[in-house]
Amino acid sequence: MTTMQAHTKYSKGYYLPPEIDLSWAKKEFPDHAPTWCSVDLRDGNQALVIPMSLDEKIEFYKTLVKIGFKEIEVGFPAASETEYAFLRRLIENDLIPDDVTVQVLTQAREHIIKKTFEALKGAKNAIVHVYNSTSVAQREQVFKMSKDEIKQIAVDGAKLLLDLTREAGANYRFEYSPESFTGTEPEYALEVCNAVLDVWQPTLSENRKAIINIPVTVEMSMPHIYAMQVAYINSHLKYRDKVVLSLHPHNDRGCGVADSEMGLLAGADRIEGTLFGNGERTGNVDIVTIAMNMFALGVDPGLDFTNMPELVEIYERVTRMRVHDRQPYAGNLVFTAFSGSHQDAIAKGMHWKDEKNPDKWSVPYLPIDPKDVGREYDSDVIRINSQSGKGGVGFIMEQRYGINMPKKMREDFGYRVKSVSDRKHKELMPDEIYQIFHDEYINVENPYKLIDFLLKKQPDGTRAGSVDLEIEGKHQTFEARGNGRLDAISNALQENLGIKYRDLTYSEHALEIGQSSKALAYISITGHGGKVYWGAGMDTDIITASILALVSAINRMKAGS
Ligand code: KIV
Ligand code: ZN
């Protein structure tokens, strides 16, 4: 079989619901956050090459609490000693805040449920999450059981949860998942969920509501199909107002976020997922992305991602996974523009924002303000390589160093930076860019070095005096006369150095350097053949800065730069 024909061995493995409801598709986005449940410590952990140690789990758990998760699946205590010990540590060391509910997973099997309840002893708030597989493939191939037999497993598990909770005098909440839902006929999954609910008889009080969790155990369809399935379950579930409808998408087709978002539109109330999408195979859905997508639409997600770099650091350390550079909202490069046109638009958008102070964010190419997730404009947003241009380097020079050079000079400087990056074949850091600027334009002293100047105002308002230069090690003094100081020195240099230029432009601004303030002056002159040469002068005295800028421009003209 060639690869061209291999697809013929596949066909759709999902089932459409008997009723198709697409009304959810008319909604634009959820206008409030769902209940979030982190399954990092269970589904995420079970997918790691090296599962987290107990201490790592504790650190991750504390981080989840800090972010604002109120429901956290802490493990499958009957499945491993570490998971059991971890839950005991949380309970015995009083690490579960009153407003946080820990969730534990168990298969719908008697001895596993019993061990789970043992692990839970002393927990104030807990959700016991019981599941069994309902898909056609699992019924036929794994369990070799009829639909009724599979439903009975769920019902028996549900009964045991109820009995053991009563026996323990506890106040646990219950969750049921028809595992492998995406390969199950929706009407059969509904039948099983309703049978479980009949056992639990949920009530309206918040802590007696049941949770029905509809997992995308393996993602098998496009997201709108899943949303149709969710819409069907949503409108046919018994005790609907006493049930929290939860989603648990995995990401096999890369649509976990879309499944969640469309599922929320279709009526779900709760999402189970992980940070950065860790989890079995291609992962559980990434809660960071769903939450930040809401945030970017102006909806409060109820989770705090204001220090994303710290979160990434903790996550990478304890899971030994990597957050991809392109991971939405969290990746190293997701706010970065290297390309000249993007940088230019961002720099202009930032200026527009500073000038107009609008109440909504709309900077081009930046879906959110990077500062909202703890990122910096100058180091994260604009980074310079050989594809960058004047907008980007100008932005860095202004944001980081307070250097606001004239527009035309930015162009000149942009080309220089680009060619250095091209030659070195590497990204240039802000301090390297500053160094290029400094070496190239500021107080250039070769071959002419300004030593001093003295100019007095004449009765007719002109200036006259002298300018001292060092030229190839020799001190020389020239007479100077002109309409102003700069003009007088410009005349003296043109007359005595045998150089000619025209169209001198001048601008300047103050520059704060630490506690002190300096003046930075920019001059351009147009030489033979219309070529423009830029120079900059930096000094505590503004007049000296302007003369230094002129001498720099002349030196650069002399060098043909
Ligand atoms: O992906 C899944 O179906 C699960 C269940 C146990 C909810 O993790
Ligand atoms: Zn899962």
Short mmCIF file of N, CA and C in Angstrom, two decimals, residues 402-475:
data_model
loop_
_atom_site.label_atom_id
_atom_site.label_comp_id
_atom_site.label_asym_id
_atom_site.label_seq_id
_atom_site.Cartn_x
_atom_site.Cartn_y
_atom_site.Cartn_z
N GLY A 402 16.44 56.01 25.55
CA GLY A 402 15.94 57.40 25.49
C GLY A 402 16.51 58.17 24.32
N ILE A 403 17.02 57.45 23.31
CA ILE A 403 17.62 58.12 22.14
C ILE A 403 16.58 58.21 21.03
N ASN A 404 16.18 59.44 20.74
CA ASN A 404 15.11 59.64 19.77
C ASN A 404 15.68 60.35 18.55
N MET A 405 16.33 59.60 17.68
CA MET A 405 17.03 60.22 16.55
C MET A 405 16.04 60.63 15.46
N PRO A 406 16.43 61.57 14.60
CA PRO A 406 15.52 61.99 13.53
C PRO A 406 15.15 60.81 12.63
N LYS A 407 13.97 60.95 12.02
CA LYS A 407 13.42 59.86 11.21
C LYS A 407 14.39 59.37 10.13
N LYS A 408 15.01 60.33 9.44
CA LYS A 408 15.91 59.95 8.34
C LYS A 408 17.17 59.26 8.87
N MET A 409 17.57 59.66 10.08
CA MET A 409 18.76 59.04 10.66
C MET A 409 18.44 57.59 11.06
N ARG A 410 17.19 57.36 11.49
CA ARG A 410 16.77 55.99 11.83
C ARG A 410 16.97 55.06 10.64
N GLU A 411 16.65 55.61 9.47
CA GLU A 411 16.79 54.81 8.24
C GLU A 411 18.25 54.42 8.05
N ASP A 412 19.11 55.43 8.14
CA ASP A 412 20.55 55.23 7.96
C ASP A 412 21.06 54.19 8.98
N PHE A 413 20.66 54.40 10.23
CA PHE A 413 21.10 53.51 11.31
C PHE A 413 20.52 52.10 11.11
N GLY A 414 19.23 52.06 10.70
CA GLY A 414 18.57 50.76 10.46
C GLY A 414 19.36 49.91 9.47
N TYR A 415 19.83 50.53 8.37
CA TYR A 415 20.61 49.78 7.38
C TYR A 415 21.91 49.24 7.97
N ARG A 416 22.53 50.10 8.81
CA ARG A 416 23.80 49.71 9.40
C ARG A 416 23.63 48.49 10.33
N VAL A 417 22.58 48.57 11.14
CA VAL A 417 22.33 47.48 12.10
C VAL A 417 22.01 46.19 11.34
N LYS A 418 21.17 46.34 10.34
CA LYS A 418 20.78 45.19 9.52
C LYS A 418 22.01 44.53 8.91
N SER A 419 22.93 45.38 8.39
CA SER A 419 24.07 44.76 7.71
C SER A 419 25.01 44.10 8.72
N VAL A 420 25.10 44.65 9.93
CA VAL A 420 25.94 43.97 10.95
C VAL A 420 25.33 42.61 11.28
N SER A 421 23.99 42.61 11.47
CA SER A 421 23.33 41.35 11.81
C SER A 421 23.49 40.33 10.67
N ASP A 422 23.38 40.83 9.45
CA ASP A 422 23.52 39.97 8.29
C ASP A 422 24.91 39.35 8.24
N ARG A 423 25.92 40.21 8.45
CA ARG A 423 27.30 39.77 8.38
C ARG A 423 27.62 38.76 9.48
N LYS A 424 27.13 39.08 10.71
CA LYS A 424 27.42 38.18 11.84
C LYS A 424 26.48 36.99 11.85
N HIS A 425 25.44 37.09 11.05
CA HIS A 425 24.43 36.03 10.97
C HIS A 425 23.85 35.72 12.35
N LYS A 426 23.50 36.78 13.06
CA LYS A 426 22.92 36.55 14.39
C LYS A 426 22.01 37.70 14.80
N GLU A 427 21.20 37.40 15.83
CA GLU A 427 20.36 38.44 16.41
C GLU A 427 21.24 39.42 17.17
N LEU A 428 20.89 40.69 17.17
CA LEU A 428 21.67 41.67 17.93
C LEU A 428 20.89 42.09 19.18
N MET A 429 21.58 42.07 20.30
CA MET A 429 20.96 42.46 21.57
C MET A 429 20.96 43.99 21.68
N PRO A 430 20.08 44.56 22.52
CA PRO A 430 20.01 46.02 22.62
C PRO A 430 21.36 46.67 22.92
N ASP A 431 22.18 46.07 23.79
CA ASP A 431 23.46 46.74 24.09
C ASP A 431 24.39 46.72 22.88
N GLU A 432 24.27 45.69 22.03
CA GLU A 432 25.09 45.67 20.81
C GLU A 432 24.62 46.75 19.84
N ILE A 433 23.31 46.95 19.81
CA ILE A 433 22.74 47.96 18.91
C ILE A 433 23.19 49.35 19.37
N TYR A 434 23.13 49.54 20.68
CA TYR A 434 23.58 50.84 21.21
C TYR A 434 25.05 51.06 20.87
N GLN A 435 25.85 50.00 21.00
CA GLN A 435 27.29 50.12 20.73
C GLN A 435 27.53 50.50 19.27
N ILE A 436 26.74 49.92 18.37
CA ILE A 436 26.90 50.27 16.94
C ILE A 436 26.60 51.77 16.77
N PHE A 437 25.52 52.21 17.41
CA PHE A 437 25.15 53.62 17.31
C PHE A 437 26.28 54.51 17.85
N HIS A 438 26.75 54.12 19.01
CA HIS A 438 27.80 54.90 19.67
C HIS A 438 29.04 54.97 18.79
N ASP A 439 29.52 53.81 18.36
CA ASP A 439 30.77 53.78 17.59
C ASP A 439 30.61 54.48 16.25
N GLU A 440 29.44 54.36 15.69
CA GLU A 440 29.24 54.85 14.33
C GLU A 440 29.02 56.37 14.29
N TYR A 441 28.25 56.90 15.27
CA TYR A 441 27.82 58.30 15.11
C TYR A 441 28.28 59.27 16.20
N ILE A 442 28.46 58.79 17.43
CA ILE A 442 28.63 59.76 18.53
C ILE A 442 30.09 60.19 18.70
N ASN A 443 30.29 61.50 18.72
CA ASN A 443 31.61 62.10 19.00
C ASN A 443 32.73 61.40 18.22
N VAL A 444 32.54 61.27 16.92
CA VAL A 444 33.56 60.61 16.08
C VAL A 444 34.78 61.54 15.99
N GLU A 445 35.98 61.04 16.19
CA GLU A 445 37.16 61.91 16.37
C GLU A 445 38.24 61.71 15.32
N ASN A 446 37.96 60.92 14.35
CA ASN A 446 38.99 60.60 13.38
C ASN A 446 38.55 60.97 11.96
N PRO A 447 39.27 61.75 11.21
CA PRO A 447 40.61 62.29 11.47
C PRO A 447 40.61 63.62 12.25
N TYR A 448 39.39 64.22 12.42
CA TYR A 448 39.37 65.53 13.07
C TYR A 448 38.81 65.40 14.48
N LYS A 449 39.61 65.90 15.45
CA LYS A 449 39.14 65.83 16.83
C LYS A 449 38.94 67.25 17.37
N LEU A 450 37.71 67.51 17.84
CA LEU A 450 37.43 68.84 18.38
C LEU A 450 38.14 69.00 19.73
N ILE A 451 38.97 70.09 19.85
CA ILE A 451 39.66 70.35 21.12
C ILE A 451 38.91 71.43 21.89
N ASP A 452 38.59 72.54 21.20
CA ASP A 452 37.92 73.64 21.89
C ASP A 452 37.37 74.62 20.85
N PHE A 453 36.59 75.55 21.31
CA PHE A 453 36.16 76.64 20.44
C PHE A 453 35.83 77.83 21.33
N LEU A 454 35.98 79.01 20.77
CA LEU A 454 35.66 80.23 21.52
C LEU A 454 35.01 81.19 20.53
N LEU A 455 33.78 81.56 20.78
CA LEU A 455 33.07 82.42 19.83
C LEU A 455 32.39 83.54 20.59
N LYS A 456 32.59 84.75 20.09
CA LYS A 456 31.98 85.89 20.78
C LYS A 456 30.93 86.52 19.89
N LYS A 457 29.92 87.08 20.55
CA LYS A 457 28.86 87.74 19.79
C LYS A 457 29.41 89.09 19.31
N GLN A 458 29.19 89.39 18.02
CA GLN A 458 29.64 90.65 17.44
C GLN A 458 28.51 91.68 17.51
N PRO A 459 28.90 92.98 17.38
CA PRO A 459 27.85 94.02 17.45
C PRO A 459 26.73 93.78 16.44
N ASP A 460 27.06 93.20 15.27
CA ASP A 460 25.99 92.97 14.27
C ASP A 460 25.23 91.67 14.53
N GLY A 461 25.49 91.03 15.65
CA GLY A 461 24.73 89.81 16.01
C GLY A 461 25.39 88.53 15.52
N THR A 462 26.41 88.61 14.68
CA THR A 462 27.08 87.39 14.21
C THR A 462 28.04 86.91 15.31
N ARG A 463 28.66 85.75 15.05
CA ARG A 463 29.63 85.20 16.01
C ARG A 463 30.98 85.11 15.34
N ALA A 464 32.02 85.39 16.12
CA ALA A 464 33.38 85.28 15.57
C ALA A 464 34.31 84.78 16.65
N GLY A 465 35.35 84.05 16.24
CA GLY A 465 36.29 83.52 17.22
C GLY A 465 37.14 82.46 16.57
N SER A 466 37.37 81.37 17.29
CA SER A 466 38.26 80.34 16.73
C SER A 466 37.78 78.94 17.14
N VAL A 467 38.29 77.97 16.38
CA VAL A 467 38.01 76.57 16.71
C VAL A 467 39.34 75.81 16.66
N ASP A 468 39.58 74.97 17.68
CA ASP A 468 40.82 74.20 17.75
C ASP A 468 40.54 72.73 17.45
N LEU A 469 41.31 72.17 16.55
CA LEU A 469 41.16 70.74 16.22
C LEU A 469 42.49 70.04 16.39
N GLU A 470 42.44 68.75 16.62
CA GLU A 470 43.65 67.94 16.53
C GLU A 470 43.50 67.12 15.25
N ILE A 471 44.49 67.27 14.38
CA ILE A 471 44.43 66.55 13.10
C ILE A 471 45.72 65.74 12.97
N GLU A 472 45.56 64.44 12.93
CA GLU A 472 46.71 63.52 12.85
C GLU A 472 47.77 63.88 13.89
N GLY A 473 47.34 64.08 15.11
CA GLY A 473 48.26 64.34 16.23
C GLY A 473 48.69 65.79 16.35
N LYS A 474 48.32 66.65 15.39
CA LYS A 474 48.78 68.05 15.44
C LYS A 474 47.63 68.97 15.82
N HIS A 475 47.95 69.94 16.70
CA HIS A 475 46.96 70.89 17.15
C HIS A 475 46.87 72.02 16.11
#
